[in-house]
CSV table of C-alpha atoms in Angstrom, one decimal:
chain,number,residue,atom,x,y,z
A,1,GLU,CA,6.8,12.4,-7.8
A,2,THR,CA,3.7,11.1,-6.0
A,3,GLY,CA,2.8,14.2,-4.1
A,4,VAL,CA,3.6,12.4,-0.8
A,5,THR,CA,7.0,13.1,0.8
A,6,GLN,CA,8.5,11.1,3.6
A,7,THR,CA,11.6,12.0,5.6
A,8,PRO,CA,14.0,10.6,6.5
A,9,ARG,CA,14.4,8.0,3.8
A,10,HIS,CA,16.6,5.9,6.1
A,11,LEU,CA,16.9,5.8,9.9
A,12,VAL,CA,19.0,3.7,12.2
A,13,MET,CA,18.3,3.9,15.8
A,14,GLY,CA,19.0,2.1,19.1
A,15,MET,CA,16.2,0.6,21.2
A,16,THR,CA,16.4,3.5,23.7
A,17,ASN,CA,16.3,6.3,21.2
A,18,LYS,CA,13.4,8.6,20.4
A,19,LYS,CA,12.9,9.6,16.8
A,20,SER,CA,10.1,10.8,14.5
A,21,LEU,CA,9.1,10.0,11.0
A,22,LYS,CA,7.5,12.8,8.9
A,23,CYS,CA,5.0,12.7,6.0
A,24,GLU,CA,3.7,15.6,4.0
A,25,GLN,CA,1.2,15.4,1.2
A,26,HIS,CA,0.7,18.1,-1.5
A,27,LEU,CA,-2.5,16.7,-3.0
A,28,GLY,CA,-5.1,18.4,-0.9
A,29,HIS,CA,-6.2,15.1,0.6
A,30,ASN,CA,-8.0,14.8,3.9
A,31,ALA,CA,-7.2,11.2,4.9
A,32,MET,CA,-3.7,10.0,5.8
A,33,TYR,CA,-2.4,6.6,6.7
A,34,TRP,CA,0.7,4.9,8.2
A,35,TYR,CA,1.6,1.4,7.0
A,36,LYS,CA,4.3,-1.1,8.0
A,37,GLN,CA,5.9,-3.2,5.3
A,38,SER,CA,8.0,-6.1,6.6
A,39,ALA,CA,9.8,-8.7,4.6
A,40,LYS,CA,7.6,-11.6,3.5
A,41,LYS,CA,4.5,-10.1,5.2
A,42,PRO,CA,1.5,-8.2,3.7
A,43,LEU,CA,1.4,-4.5,4.0
A,44,GLU,CA,0.0,-3.7,7.5
A,45,LEU,CA,-2.2,-0.7,8.2
A,46,MET,CA,-1.2,1.0,11.4
A,47,PHE,CA,-3.2,4.2,11.7
A,48,VAL,CA,-5.7,6.2,9.8
A,49,TYR,CA,-6.5,9.9,10.1
A,50,ASN,CA,-9.5,11.6,8.5
A,51,PHE,CA,-9.8,15.4,8.7
A,52,LYS,CA,-7.0,15.3,11.4
A,53,GLU,CA,-9.0,12.9,13.6
A,54,GLN,CA,-7.6,9.4,14.2
A,55,THR,CA,-10.2,7.0,13.0
A,56,GLU,CA,-8.3,3.7,13.2
A,57,ASN,CA,-5.6,2.3,15.4
A,58,ASN,CA,-4.9,-1.2,14.2
A,59,SER,CA,-3.8,-2.6,17.6
A,60,VAL,CA,-0.4,-0.9,17.3
A,61,PRO,CA,1.9,-1.0,20.3
A,62,SER,CA,2.1,2.3,22.3
A,63,ARG,CA,5.8,2.7,21.4
A,64,PHE,CA,4.4,4.0,18.1
A,65,SER,CA,2.6,7.3,18.6
A,66,PRO,CA,1.0,9.1,15.6
A,67,GLU,CA,0.3,12.8,15.3
A,68,CYS,CA,-1.6,14.7,12.7
A,69,PRO,CA,-1.5,18.5,13.2
A,70,ASN,CA,-3.3,19.2,10.0
A,71,SER,CA,-4.5,17.4,6.9
A,72,SER,CA,-1.2,17.8,5.1
A,73,HIS,CA,1.2,16.5,7.7
A,74,LEU,CA,1.5,13.2,9.6
A,75,PHE,CA,4.1,12.2,12.1
A,76,LEU,CA,5.0,8.8,13.6
A,77,HIS,CA,6.8,9.3,16.9
A,78,LEU,CA,9.0,6.3,17.9
A,79,HIS,CA,10.4,5.4,21.3
A,80,THR,CA,11.9,2.3,22.9
A,81,LEU,CA,11.5,0.2,19.7
A,82,GLN,CA,12.3,-3.5,19.4
A,83,PRO,CA,14.4,-5.2,16.7
A,84,GLU,CA,11.2,-6.6,15.1
A,85,ASP,CA,10.1,-3.1,14.4
A,86,SER,CA,12.7,-2.8,11.7
A,87,ALA,CA,10.7,-2.4,8.5
A,88,LEU,CA,9.8,0.1,5.7
A,89,TYR,CA,7.2,2.5,7.0
A,90,LEU,CA,5.0,3.9,4.3
A,91,CYS,CA,2.7,7.0,4.5
A,92,ALA,CA,-0.3,7.3,2.2
A,93,SER,CA,-3.1,9.8,1.6
A,94,SER,CA,-6.5,9.7,-0.1
A,95,GLN,CA,-9.2,12.2,-0.8
A,96,ASP,CA,-11.1,11.4,2.4
A,97,ARG,CA,-12.0,8.4,4.5
A,98,GLY,CA,-15.7,8.5,4.0
A,99,THR,CA,-15.7,7.4,0.4
A,100,LEU,CA,-12.6,5.3,0.7
A,101,SER,CA,-14.1,2.5,-1.3
A,102,ASN,CA,-13.8,4.3,-4.6
A,103,GLN,CA,-10.5,6.1,-4.0
A,104,PRO,CA,-6.9,5.1,-4.7
A,105,GLN,CA,-4.3,5.8,-2.1
A,106,HIS,CA,-1.1,7.8,-2.9
A,107,PHE,CA,2.0,6.5,-1.2
A,108,GLY,CA,5.3,8.1,-0.3
A,109,ASP,CA,8.6,6.3,-0.8
A,110,GLY,CA,8.8,5.3,2.8
A,111,THR,CA,11.3,5.4,5.6
A,112,ARG,CA,13.6,2.4,6.0
A,113,LEU,CA,13.9,1.9,9.7
A,114,SER,CA,16.6,-0.3,11.3
A,115,ILE,CA,16.6,-0.9,15.0
A,116,LEU,CA,19.9,-2.0,16.5
B,1,SER,CA,-10.1,-12.2,6.6
B,2,GLN,CA,-10.7,-10.6,3.2
B,3,GLN,CA,-7.0,-10.5,2.5
B,4,GLY,CA,-6.1,-10.9,-1.1
B,5,GLU,CA,-3.5,-13.5,-2.1
B,6,GLU,CA,-1.5,-13.1,-5.2
B,7,ASP,CA,-0.4,-15.9,-7.4
B,8,PRO,CA,2.3,-16.6,-8.4
B,9,GLN,CA,4.6,-15.2,-5.8
B,10,ALA,CA,7.3,-14.7,-8.4
B,11,LEU,CA,7.2,-14.5,-12.2
B,12,SER,CA,10.1,-14.1,-14.6
B,13,ILE,CA,9.4,-13.6,-18.4
B,14,GLN,CA,11.2,-12.2,-21.5
B,15,GLU,CA,10.7,-8.7,-22.6
B,16,GLY,CA,7.8,-8.4,-25.0
B,17,GLU,CA,5.8,-11.3,-23.5
B,18,ASN,CA,2.6,-10.9,-21.6
B,19,ALA,CA,2.5,-11.3,-17.8
B,20,THR,CA,-0.5,-12.5,-15.9
B,21,MET,CA,-0.9,-12.2,-12.1
B,22,ASN,CA,-3.9,-13.5,-10.1
B,23,CYS,CA,-5.5,-12.4,-6.9
B,24,SER,CA,-7.9,-14.4,-4.7
B,25,TYR,CA,-9.9,-13.1,-1.8
B,26,LYS,CA,-12.3,-14.5,0.8
B,27,THR,CA,-15.2,-12.1,1.4
B,28,SER,CA,-17.5,-9.9,-0.6
B,29,ILE,CA,-15.9,-6.6,-1.6
B,30,ASN,CA,-16.8,-3.1,-2.9
B,31,ASN,CA,-13.8,-2.9,-5.1
B,32,LEU,CA,-10.4,-4.3,-5.8
B,33,GLN,CA,-7.3,-2.3,-6.5
B,34,TRP,CA,-3.9,-3.2,-8.1
B,35,TYR,CA,-0.7,-1.4,-7.1
B,36,ARG,CA,2.9,-1.6,-8.3
B,37,GLN,CA,6.0,-1.2,-6.1
B,38,ASN,CA,9.4,-0.6,-7.6
B,39,SER,CA,12.4,-1.6,-5.5
B,40,GLY,CA,13.0,0.9,-2.7
B,41,ARG,CA,9.9,3.0,-3.6
B,42,GLY,CA,6.3,3.4,-2.4
B,43,LEU,CA,3.3,1.8,-4.0
B,44,VAL,CA,1.7,3.3,-7.1
B,45,HIS,CA,-2.0,2.8,-7.8
B,46,LEU,CA,-2.6,1.2,-11.2
B,47,ILE,CA,-6.3,0.3,-11.5
B,48,LEU,CA,-9.5,0.2,-9.4
B,49,ILE,CA,-12.2,-2.2,-10.5
B,50,ARG,CA,-15.6,-2.1,-8.8
B,51,SER,CA,-17.6,-5.2,-7.7
B,52,ASN,CA,-20.1,-4.6,-10.5
B,53,GLU,CA,-17.4,-4.4,-13.2
B,54,ARG,CA,-16.0,-7.4,-15.0
B,55,GLU,CA,-13.1,-5.9,-16.9
B,56,LYS,CA,-11.1,-2.7,-17.1
B,57,HIS,CA,-8.3,-1.5,-19.2
B,58,SER,CA,-5.6,1.1,-18.8
B,59,GLY,CA,-2.9,1.3,-21.5
B,60,ARG,CA,-1.1,-2.1,-21.5
B,61,LEU,CA,-2.9,-3.2,-18.4
B,62,ARG,CA,-6.1,-5.3,-18.3
B,63,VAL,CA,-7.8,-6.3,-15.1
B,64,THR,CA,-10.6,-8.7,-14.7
B,65,LEU,CA,-12.8,-9.4,-11.7
B,66,ASP,CA,-14.9,-12.6,-11.1
B,67,THR,CA,-16.9,-12.0,-7.9
B,68,SER,CA,-18.4,-15.5,-8.1
B,69,LYS,CA,-14.9,-17.0,-7.9
B,70,LYS,CA,-13.6,-14.2,-5.7
B,71,SER,CA,-10.7,-13.7,-7.9
B,72,SER,CA,-9.1,-11.0,-10.1
B,73,SER,CA,-6.3,-11.0,-12.7
B,74,LEU,CA,-3.9,-8.4,-13.9
B,75,LEU,CA,-2.5,-8.8,-17.4
B,76,ILE,CA,0.4,-6.7,-18.6
B,77,THR,CA,0.8,-6.9,-22.4
B,78,ALA,CA,4.0,-6.5,-24.3
B,79,SER,CA,6.1,-6.3,-21.2
B,80,ARG,CA,9.1,-4.0,-20.8
B,81,ALA,CA,12.1,-4.0,-18.5
B,82,ALA,CA,10.5,-1.0,-16.7
B,83,ASP,CA,7.6,-3.3,-15.6
B,84,THR,CA,9.9,-5.1,-13.3
B,85,ALA,CA,8.4,-4.6,-9.9
B,86,SER,CA,6.2,-6.2,-7.2
B,87,TYR,CA,2.4,-6.1,-7.9
B,88,PHE,CA,-0.2,-6.1,-5.1
B,89,CYS,CA,-3.9,-6.5,-5.1
B,90,ALA,CA,-5.9,-4.8,-2.3
B,91,THR,CA,-9.5,-5.4,-1.5
B,92,VAL,CA,-12.0,-2.9,0.0
B,93,LYS,CA,-15.3,-3.5,1.7
B,94,GLY,CA,-17.6,-0.6,2.6
B,95,ALA,CA,-15.5,2.2,4.0
B,96,GLN,CA,-13.1,-0.2,5.4
B,97,LYS,CA,-9.3,-0.2,5.1
B,98,LEU,CA,-7.5,-1.5,2.1
B,99,VAL,CA,-6.3,-5.1,2.7
B,100,PHE,CA,-3.2,-6.0,0.7
B,101,GLY,CA,-1.9,-9.4,-0.4
B,102,GLN,CA,1.8,-10.4,-0.2
B,103,GLY,CA,2.4,-9.5,-3.9
B,104,THR,CA,3.8,-11.0,-7.0
B,105,ARG,CA,7.4,-10.2,-7.8
B,106,LEU,CA,7.7,-9.7,-11.6
B,107,THR,CA,11.0,-9.7,-13.4
B,108,ILE,CA,11.2,-8.8,-17.1
B,109,ASN,CA,14.4,-10.1,-18.7
B,110,PRO,CA,15.8,-8.1,-21.6
């Protein structure tokens, strides 16, 4: 148990569907992250939120829309995805963004997303 | 890019042997972190070593950092079957994001 819970664990959707991934952390952290992990590629940072404010969008297509209603919850809204978006989507949290350099990140177990 | 690159990409050893994985990077860093990922799970933080540190230990793990060579190594001593996983290094500069390498897939054979 890492303190970061992601749901659902698996998701299969068509390219025209709309779905959302959810992440919840129970660690009292203030920074949350979305990563994409594809086969044979390094982990890619997508979005960063610090104290509910988005501080980084790593050139992510607009078909991915993040939402952070509070420091404990993070969502990734998906719509009109492409087959190449099939991947493991990982959520992580850390104490806060400002002193990131000396903080580990705590990861959830991810959502395995398959686009048909 | 400051991306870390792990070497080897895959490593298979017998239980009880030591496993060594290496990480190289391209730019100056504030710290370097090692993570483990078991199949189907998220990443778990193992060790953080700061740029002014040369060696760090945690249980059976030993991490070294050579900033002159821009490289780090992770040594797992007395390996166990449960150590089978992928291991990633991640570099940090300033308050920047973590930049991960592609990982080393370690298999411990019983």
